[in-house]
Amino acid sequence: MEITLTMPDWAVTELQRLPAVIPSLEDRMAEVIRFSRLNFENGTGGPFAAGVFERNTGRLVVIGVNRVVASNCSSAHAEVMALSLAQKLLGTYDLGGPGMPVYQLVVNWRPCAMCYGAVLWSGIRSLAIAGSGPELEAITGFDEGPIHPEWDKELARRGIELIDSVLTEDALRVYRDFAASGSLVYNSRQGG
Amino acid sequence: MEITLTMPDWAVTELQRLPAVIPSLEDRMAEVIRFSRLNFENGTGGPFAAGVFERNTGRLVVIGVNRVVASNCSSAHAEVMALSLAQKLLGTYDLGGPGMPVYQLVVNWRPCAMCYGAVLWSGIRSLAIAGSGPELEAITGFDEGPIHPEWDKELARRGIELIDSVLTEDALRVYRDFAASGSLVYNSRQGG
């Protein structure tokens, strides 16, 4: 009666090698995109990664990667891994609680229908993404689910900053390489 | 670098006492609603529970409860707990995979924005809920997030059956008692 989700060994090693502070947003995204590539190249999950940082200083909390297949858990998307690990490390279920610095989630595309909700509930105050268009689904075949038509406005209504189109081409290159690799695309039901 | 989510001791004990098979949908929902009440009355989480059953036989797989505060994990909603535990018990990330029976998720209200996506990715083929209206938010003050305007049609498009309004009044009674208890409502950000 318990669920355990783990990070792959290579990611634990890579995290230890990263600097404690990554001041520029592009450099943060570059690391997230590098993790997304390492995840599928190492066969430890889909081509998705997400990092939690202090927005204003760039202090790194953690980078999580997709672990659906390895964990037998369809909710183990990169954003859920990163947010849950950050909340564990910081000892709170609300990253936006009183006295906390502004935490930022950096992801290599717009979160799927599930992870969009996970972002809302996490207390994250800033969301930086590599892109938000149909390219991800078109290139990889992953189903991102029904995204709310006012998803960006709904973030703003909850006080969550959105920064779109950070290193878009670098993110797309990983998706193209993933698609060319013939790796598993594990959508669940697509129709009756 | 790992996340562990646990069920409360009372729930483990209660699960062992339940029959292996619960043929009627109303009886399945009654158990889920009972768990939702026990969760807040025992101080182990919010008033939410979700059960995974074989739809056609009523065989019980597991009932999960909300564990956000206890786990310091904003994603530990009842549906994520139930689906993740079921996937662990059944050894697959896709409850709708080849050769599987039809699995049903029974929840004491419409899933929130995050859990709606979690349902889509789980492989669940049938979703039974106690209600889907604004009563839950109005009574408890919980924010359910921006629900897609075509949420019900999007379920159908993915081959997921929806059964609404099962024991609605029984579910609402728990929310009213929760609200009257003065228990913590832990929404994250509500505005800038």
Short mmCIF file of C-alpha atoms in Angstrom, two decimals:
data_model
loop_
_atom_site.label_atom_id
_atom_site.label_comp_id
_atom_site.label_asym_id
_atom_site.label_seq_id
_atom_site.Cartn_x
_atom_site.Cartn_y
_atom_site.Cartn_z
CA MET A 1 0.00 0.00 0.00
CA GLU A 2 2.65 2.48 -0.97
CA ILE A 3 3.90 4.06 -4.18
CA THR A 4 7.62 4.66 -4.73
CA LEU A 5 8.89 6.67 -7.69
CA THR A 6 12.63 6.89 -8.29
CA MET A 7 14.98 8.86 -10.51
CA PRO A 8 17.38 6.94 -12.76
CA ASP A 9 20.97 6.57 -11.54
CA TRP A 10 22.41 8.68 -14.37
CA ALA A 11 20.14 11.59 -13.37
CA VAL A 12 21.21 11.43 -9.73
CA THR A 13 24.85 11.59 -10.88
CA GLU A 14 24.19 14.41 -13.36
CA LEU A 15 22.31 16.43 -10.73
CA GLN A 16 25.29 16.23 -8.38
CA ARG A 17 27.51 17.63 -11.12
CA LEU A 18 25.33 20.67 -11.81
CA PRO A 19 26.19 24.06 -10.32
CA ALA A 20 24.13 25.07 -7.28
CA VAL A 21 22.96 28.21 -9.08
CA ILE A 22 22.07 28.67 -12.77
CA PRO A 23 21.42 32.41 -13.18
CA SER A 24 20.14 32.57 -16.78
CA LEU A 25 16.78 31.13 -17.81
CA GLU A 26 18.21 29.90 -21.11
CA ASP A 27 20.89 27.97 -19.24
CA ARG A 28 18.23 26.44 -16.98
CA MET A 29 16.22 25.36 -20.02
CA ALA A 30 19.35 24.00 -21.71
CA GLU A 31 19.93 21.68 -18.74
CA VAL A 32 16.28 20.56 -18.75
CA ILE A 33 16.50 19.81 -22.47
CA ARG A 34 19.76 17.92 -21.92
CA PHE A 35 18.05 15.78 -19.27
CA SER A 36 15.11 15.13 -21.63
CA ARG A 37 17.54 13.77 -24.22
CA LEU A 38 19.53 11.69 -21.73
CA ASN A 39 16.29 10.16 -20.46
CA PHE A 40 15.26 8.57 -23.73
CA GLU A 41 18.83 7.86 -24.85
CA ASN A 42 19.43 5.93 -21.62
CA GLY A 43 16.13 4.08 -22.04
CA THR A 44 14.86 5.35 -18.68
CA GLY A 45 11.74 7.17 -19.90
CA GLY A 46 10.15 9.48 -22.44
CA PRO A 47 11.88 12.63 -23.78
CA PHE A 48 10.60 14.92 -21.03
CA ALA A 49 12.25 16.73 -18.15
CA ALA A 50 11.29 19.52 -15.76
CA GLY A 51 13.35 21.55 -13.33
CA VAL A 52 12.43 23.52 -10.21
CA PHE A 53 14.52 26.63 -9.55
CA GLU A 54 14.35 29.72 -7.39
CA ARG A 55 13.26 32.16 -10.07
CA ASN A 56 15.13 35.22 -8.88
CA THR A 57 18.47 33.63 -7.98
CA GLY A 58 18.54 30.57 -10.23
CA ARG A 59 19.25 28.25 -7.31
CA LEU A 60 18.56 24.69 -8.51
CA VAL A 61 16.20 22.57 -6.41
CA VAL A 62 15.88 19.50 -8.65
CA ILE A 63 15.34 18.28 -12.21
CA GLY A 64 12.88 15.42 -12.72
CA VAL A 65 12.39 13.17 -15.74
CA ASN A 66 9.54 11.08 -17.12
CA ARG A 67 9.37 7.68 -15.38
CA VAL A 68 6.03 6.24 -16.57
CA VAL A 69 7.22 2.94 -18.01
CA ALA A 70 10.04 2.32 -15.51
CA SER A 71 7.71 2.95 -12.56
CA ASN A 72 4.55 1.31 -13.95
CA CYS A 73 2.88 4.63 -13.14
CA SER A 74 1.08 6.68 -15.77
CA SER A 75 1.21 9.77 -13.53
CA ALA A 76 5.03 9.76 -13.31
CA HIS A 77 5.43 12.55 -15.87
CA ALA A 78 8.49 14.79 -15.59
CA GLU A 79 6.54 17.69 -14.04
CA VAL A 80 4.97 15.48 -11.35
CA MET A 81 8.39 13.99 -10.56
CA ALA A 82 10.06 17.41 -10.35
CA LEU A 83 7.31 19.08 -8.30
CA SER A 84 6.99 16.13 -5.92
CA LEU A 85 10.75 15.85 -5.41
CA ALA A 86 11.00 19.61 -4.82
CA GLN A 87 8.16 19.49 -2.28
CA LYS A 88 9.85 16.60 -0.50
CA LEU A 89 13.24 18.35 -0.46
CA LEU A 90 11.69 21.61 0.78
CA GLY A 91 9.34 19.88 3.24
CA THR A 92 6.08 21.40 2.03
CA TYR A 93 3.12 20.60 -0.24
CA ASP A 94 2.91 24.30 -1.21
CA LEU A 95 5.93 25.80 -2.99
CA GLY A 96 4.14 29.16 -2.86
CA GLY A 97 3.60 29.17 0.90
CA PRO A 98 4.30 32.11 3.22
CA GLY A 99 7.95 33.16 3.35
CA MET A 100 8.99 31.02 0.37
CA PRO A 101 11.02 32.46 -2.51
CA VAL A 102 9.35 32.47 -5.94
CA TYR A 103 9.77 28.99 -7.41
CA GLN A 104 9.87 28.43 -11.15
CA LEU A 105 9.16 25.26 -13.12
CA VAL A 106 11.16 24.95 -16.37
CA VAL A 107 9.77 22.33 -18.81
CA ASN A 108 10.72 21.28 -22.33
CA TRP A 109 7.15 21.90 -23.63
CA ARG A 110 3.72 22.99 -22.42
CA PRO A 111 2.54 20.57 -19.71
CA CYS A 112 -0.06 17.97 -20.71
CA ALA A 113 -3.64 18.12 -19.42
CA MET A 114 -2.68 16.35 -16.17
CA CYS A 115 0.55 18.23 -15.51
CA TYR A 116 -1.12 21.57 -16.18
CA GLY A 117 -3.31 20.87 -13.16
CA ALA A 118 -0.31 19.61 -11.16
CA VAL A 119 1.40 22.97 -11.80
CA LEU A 120 -1.63 24.85 -10.48
CA TRP A 121 -1.70 22.89 -7.22
CA SER A 122 2.05 22.92 -6.60
CA GLY A 123 2.45 26.53 -5.50
CA ILE A 124 4.84 27.22 -8.39
CA ARG A 125 4.69 30.95 -9.25
CA SER A 126 6.48 30.94 -12.61
CA LEU A 127 6.24 28.49 -15.53
CA ALA A 128 8.86 28.63 -18.28
CA ILE A 129 8.33 26.39 -21.33
CA ALA A 130 10.17 25.71 -24.57
CA GLY A 131 6.98 25.96 -26.62
CA SER A 132 3.22 25.47 -26.56
CA GLY A 133 2.23 24.63 -30.13
CA PRO A 134 1.17 21.39 -31.83
CA GLU A 135 4.74 20.47 -32.81
CA LEU A 136 5.31 18.12 -29.87
CA GLU A 137 2.26 15.97 -30.68
CA ALA A 138 2.89 16.15 -34.42
CA ILE A 139 6.51 15.03 -34.15
CA THR A 140 6.31 12.40 -31.42
CA GLY A 141 2.74 11.10 -31.50
CA PHE A 142 2.26 11.67 -27.77
CA ASP A 143 -1.30 12.69 -26.81
CA GLU A 144 -1.17 15.81 -24.61
CA GLY A 145 -4.87 15.67 -23.81
CA PRO A 146 -7.57 18.34 -23.96
CA ILE A 147 -5.89 21.59 -22.93
CA HIS A 148 -8.21 24.26 -21.55
CA PRO A 149 -8.80 26.94 -24.23
CA GLU A 150 -7.88 29.65 -21.68
CA TRP A 151 -4.95 27.75 -20.16
CA ASP A 152 -2.67 30.79 -20.28
CA LYS A 153 -5.27 33.16 -18.81
CA GLU A 154 -6.08 30.63 -16.08
CA LEU A 155 -2.41 30.63 -15.06
CA ALA A 156 -2.48 34.44 -14.84
CA ARG A 157 -5.71 34.34 -12.81
CA ARG A 158 -3.89 32.23 -10.23
CA GLY A 159 -0.85 34.50 -10.11
CA ILE A 160 1.39 32.17 -12.11
CA GLU A 161 3.79 33.88 -14.56
CA LEU A 162 4.12 32.23 -18.00
CA ILE A 163 7.29 32.49 -20.11
CA ASP A 164 6.90 30.75 -23.47
CA SER A 165 9.30 29.87 -26.33
CA VAL A 166 12.58 29.42 -24.47
CA LEU A 167 15.04 27.47 -26.69
CA THR A 168 12.21 26.12 -28.82
CA GLU A 169 14.41 24.74 -31.58
CA ASP A 170 16.65 22.89 -29.12
CA ALA A 171 13.60 21.21 -27.59
CA LEU A 172 12.21 20.25 -30.99
CA ARG A 173 15.53 18.68 -31.98
CA VAL A 174 15.19 16.22 -29.09
CA TYR A 175 11.63 15.32 -30.16
CA ARG A 176 12.78 14.71 -33.73
CA ASP A 177 15.64 12.52 -32.56
CA PHE A 178 13.26 10.66 -30.24
CA ALA A 179 10.82 10.06 -33.12
CA ALA A 180 13.65 8.84 -35.36
CA SER A 181 14.84 6.43 -32.66
CA GLY A 182 11.69 4.30 -32.84
CA SER A 183 11.28 4.46 -29.05
CA LEU A 184 8.00 3.50 -27.37
CA VAL A 185 5.14 6.01 -27.48
CA TYR A 186 2.82 4.82 -24.74
CA ASN A 187 -0.43 6.65 -25.16
CA SER A 188 -3.36 5.06 -23.44
CA ARG A 189 -6.80 4.86 -24.99
CA GLN A 190 -7.31 6.81 -28.23
CA GLY A 191 -10.89 5.86 -28.97
CA GLY A 192 -13.68 3.44 -28.24
CA MET B 1 15.86 11.23 -5.10
CA GLU B 2 12.72 9.22 -4.59
CA ILE B 3 9.09 9.91 -3.78
CA THR B 4 7.14 7.62 -1.46
CA LEU B 5 3.39 7.97 -0.99
CA THR B 6 1.65 5.85 1.62
CA MET B 7 -1.90 5.04 2.62
CA PRO B 8 -2.97 5.67 6.22
CA ASP B 9 -3.01 2.66 8.56
CA TRP B 10 -6.79 2.79 9.02
CA ALA B 11 -7.28 2.53 5.26
CA VAL B 12 -5.02 -0.51 4.98
CA THR B 13 -7.06 -2.19 7.72
CA GLU B 14 -10.41 -1.19 6.18
CA LEU B 15 -9.33 -2.45 2.75
CA GLN B 16 -8.51 -5.87 4.21
CA ARG B 17 -12.03 -6.03 5.66
CA LEU B 18 -13.80 -5.30 2.37
CA PRO B 19 -15.25 -8.12 0.27
CA ALA B 20 -13.17 -9.15 -2.73
CA VAL B 21 -16.09 -8.38 -5.05
CA ILE B 22 -18.66 -5.55 -4.84
CA PRO B 23 -21.16 -6.25 -7.62
CA SER B 24 -23.35 -3.11 -7.51
CA LEU B 25 -22.03 0.30 -8.56
CA GLU B 26 -23.97 2.00 -5.76
CA ASP B 27 -22.27 -0.25 -3.22
CA ARG B 28 -18.86 0.56 -4.72
CA MET B 29 -19.62 4.29 -4.46
CA ALA B 30 -20.90 3.87 -0.90
CA GLU B 31 -17.51 2.41 0.11
CA VAL B 32 -15.64 5.21 -1.65
CA ILE B 33 -17.77 7.80 0.13
CA ARG B 34 -17.20 6.02 3.46
CA PHE B 35 -13.41 6.20 2.87
CA SER B 36 -13.71 9.91 1.99
CA ARG B 37 -15.36 10.54 5.37
CA LEU B 38 -12.92 8.39 7.33
CA ASN B 39 -10.01 10.25 5.72
CA PHE B 40 -10.92 13.66 7.07
CA GLU B 41 -12.36 12.34 10.33
CA ASN B 42 -9.06 10.55 11.02
CA GLY B 43 -7.08 13.67 10.10
CA THR B 44 -5.19 11.81 7.36
CA GLY B 45 -6.23 13.95 4.37
CA GLY B 46 -8.98 15.80 2.55
CA PRO B 47 -12.51 14.37 2.07
CA PHE B 48 -11.72 12.54 -1.15
CA ALA B 49 -11.44 8.88 -2.08
CA ALA B 50 -11.31 6.90 -5.31
CA GLY B 51 -11.63 3.19 -5.98
CA VAL B 52 -10.46 1.01 -8.86
CA PHE B 53 -12.70 -1.96 -9.68
CA GLU B 54 -13.17 -4.43 -12.50
CA ARG B 55 -16.27 -2.86 -14.02
CA ASN B 56 -18.04 -6.02 -15.11
CA THR B 57 -17.44 -8.20 -12.05
CA GLY B 58 -17.00 -5.63 -9.30
CA ARG B 59 -13.70 -7.13 -8.18
CA LEU B 60 -12.00 -4.57 -5.95
CA VAL B 61 -8.42 -3.61 -6.82
CA VAL B 62 -7.85 -0.77 -4.34
CA ILE B 63 -9.34 2.38 -2.81
CA GLY B 64 -7.04 5.40 -2.46
CA VAL B 65 -7.50 8.55 -0.40
CA ASN B 66 -6.17 12.11 -0.55
CA ARG B 67 -2.70 12.35 1.05
CA VAL B 68 -1.53 15.84 0.05
CA VAL B 69 -0.73 17.26 3.48
CA ALA B 70 0.51 14.02 5.06
CA SER B 71 2.87 13.36 2.13
CA ASN B 72 3.97 16.96 1.46
CA CYS B 73 2.89 16.26 -2.11
CA SER B 74 0.31 18.40 -3.90
CA SER B 75 -0.20 15.67 -6.52
CA ALA B 76 -1.26 13.04 -3.96
CA HIS B 77 -4.97 13.41 -4.72
CA ALA B 78 -7.20 10.38 -4.19
CA GLU B 79 -7.41 9.54 -7.90
CA VAL B 80 -3.63 9.64 -8.37
CA MET B 81 -3.20 7.45 -5.28
CA ALA B 82 -5.82 4.92 -6.44
CA LEU B 83 -4.62 4.75 -10.05
CA SER B 84 -0.94 4.51 -9.07
CA LEU B 85 -1.61 1.82 -6.46
CA ALA B 86 -3.74 -0.14 -8.94
CA GLN B 87 -1.01 0.09 -11.58
CA LYS B 88 1.56 -1.10 -9.06
CA LEU B 89 -0.63 -4.00 -7.90
CA LEU B 90 -1.41 -5.02 -11.49
CA GLY B 91 2.16 -4.46 -12.72
CA THR B 92 1.37 -2.10 -15.60
CA TYR B 93 1.26 1.62 -16.41
CA ASP B 94 -1.76 1.01 -18.68
CA LEU B 95 -4.91 -0.35 -17.05
CA GLY B 96 -6.44 -0.55 -20.52
CA GLY B 97 -3.70 -2.66 -22.06
CA PRO B 98 -4.26 -5.74 -24.23
CA GLY B 99 -6.01 -8.60 -22.46
CA MET B 100 -6.99 -6.54 -19.42
CA PRO B 101 -10.54 -6.50 -18.09
CA VAL B 102 -12.38 -3.16 -18.20
CA TYR B 103 -11.26 -1.16 -15.16
CA GLN B 104 -13.50 1.45 -13.57
CA LEU B 105 -12.56 4.41 -11.36
CA VAL B 106 -15.22 5.35 -8.79
CA VAL B 107 -14.77 8.84 -7.28
CA ASN B 108 -16.80 10.93 -4.84
CA TRP B 109 -16.97 13.87 -7.30
CA ARG B 110 -15.75 14.92 -10.75
CA PRO B 111 -11.93 14.81 -10.82
CA CYS B 112 -10.10 18.14 -10.60
CA ALA B 113 -8.16 19.57 -13.55
CA MET B 114 -5.08 17.48 -12.72
CA CYS B 115 -6.87 14.23 -11.93
CA TYR B 116 -8.99 14.51 -15.06
CA GLY B 117 -5.75 14.20 -17.04
CA ALA B 118 -4.52 11.41 -14.77
CA VAL B 119 -7.69 9.45 -15.60
CA LEU B 120 -7.05 9.85 -19.33
CA TRP B 121 -3.49 8.50 -19.08
CA SER B 122 -4.29 5.63 -16.72
CA GLY B 123 -6.02 3.30 -19.16
CA ILE B 124 -9.22 3.39 -17.08
CA ARG B 125 -12.19 2.64 -19.37
CA SER B 126 -15.06 3.69 -17.10
CA LEU B 127 -15.40 6.67 -14.76
CA ALA B 128 -18.22 6.73 -12.20
CA ILE B 129 -18.68 9.92 -10.16
CA ALA B 130 -21.06 11.10 -7.46
CA GLY B 131 -21.60 14.44 -9.19
CA SER B 132 -20.04 17.04 -11.45
CA GLY B 133 -21.64 20.35 -10.50
CA PRO B 134 -20.37 23.38 -8.58
CA GLU B 135 -21.57 22.02 -5.21
CA LEU B 136 -18.19 20.61 -4.17
CA GLU B 137 -16.38 23.93 -4.61
CA ALA B 138 -19.27 25.91 -3.16
CA ILE B 139 -19.52 23.80 0.00
CA THR B 140 -15.84 23.12 0.75
CA GLY B 141 -13.93 26.01 -0.82
CA PHE B 142 -11.57 23.64 -2.68
CA ASP B 143 -10.45 24.95 -6.09
CA GLU B 144 -11.02 22.26 -8.72
CA GLY B 145 -9.19 24.20 -11.45
CA PRO B 146 -10.18 25.05 -15.01
CA ILE B 147 -12.14 22.06 -16.30
CA HIS B 148 -12.18 21.66 -20.07
CA PRO B 149 -15.59 22.79 -21.44
CA GLU B 150 -15.90 19.51 -23.36
CA TRP B 151 -14.54 17.30 -20.55
CA ASP B 152 -17.33 14.75 -20.96
CA LYS B 153 -17.05 14.59 -24.75
CA GLU B 154 -13.26 14.28 -24.47
CA LEU B 155 -13.73 11.22 -22.27
CA ALA B 156 -16.03 9.68 -24.90
CA ARG B 157 -13.52 10.48 -27.67
CA ARG B 158 -10.95 8.39 -25.79
CA GLY B 159 -13.33 5.50 -25.25
CA ILE B 160 -13.91 6.21 -21.55
CA GLU B 161 -17.46 5.63 -20.30
CA LEU B 162 -18.86 8.28 -17.91
CA ILE B 163 -21.49 7.49 -15.27
CA ASP B 164 -22.54 10.62 -13.35
CA SER B 165 -24.71 11.27 -10.26
CA VAL B 166 -24.18 8.07 -8.27
CA LEU B 167 -25.21 8.64 -4.62
CA THR B 168 -24.88 12.41 -5.03
CA GLU B 169 -26.59 13.31 -1.76
CA ASP B 170 -24.41 10.92 0.25
CA ALA B 171 -21.28 12.54 -1.21
CA LEU B 172 -22.56 16.04 -0.50
CA ARG B 173 -23.27 15.10 3.12
CA VAL B 174 -19.55 14.36 3.62
CA TYR B 175 -18.57 17.72 2.10
CA ARG B 176 -21.01 19.55 4.38
CA ASP B 177 -19.68 17.74 7.44
CA PHE B 178 -16.11 18.46 6.30
CA ALA B 179 -16.91 22.18 5.92
CA ALA B 180 -18.56 22.26 9.35
CA SER B 181 -15.50 20.60 10.93
CA GLY B 182 -13.23 23.58 10.23
CA SER B 183 -10.60 21.29 8.67
CA LEU B 184 -7.78 22.70 6.55
CA VAL B 185 -8.59 23.67 2.94
CA TYR B 186 -5.17 23.85 1.29
CA ASN B 187 -5.65 25.58 -2.03
CA SER B 188 -2.48 26.94 -3.50
CA ARG B 189 -2.34 30.28 -5.29
CA GLN B 190 -5.66 32.00 -5.87
CA GLY B 191 -4.45 35.20 -7.51
CA GLY B 192 -1.51 37.46 -8.14
#
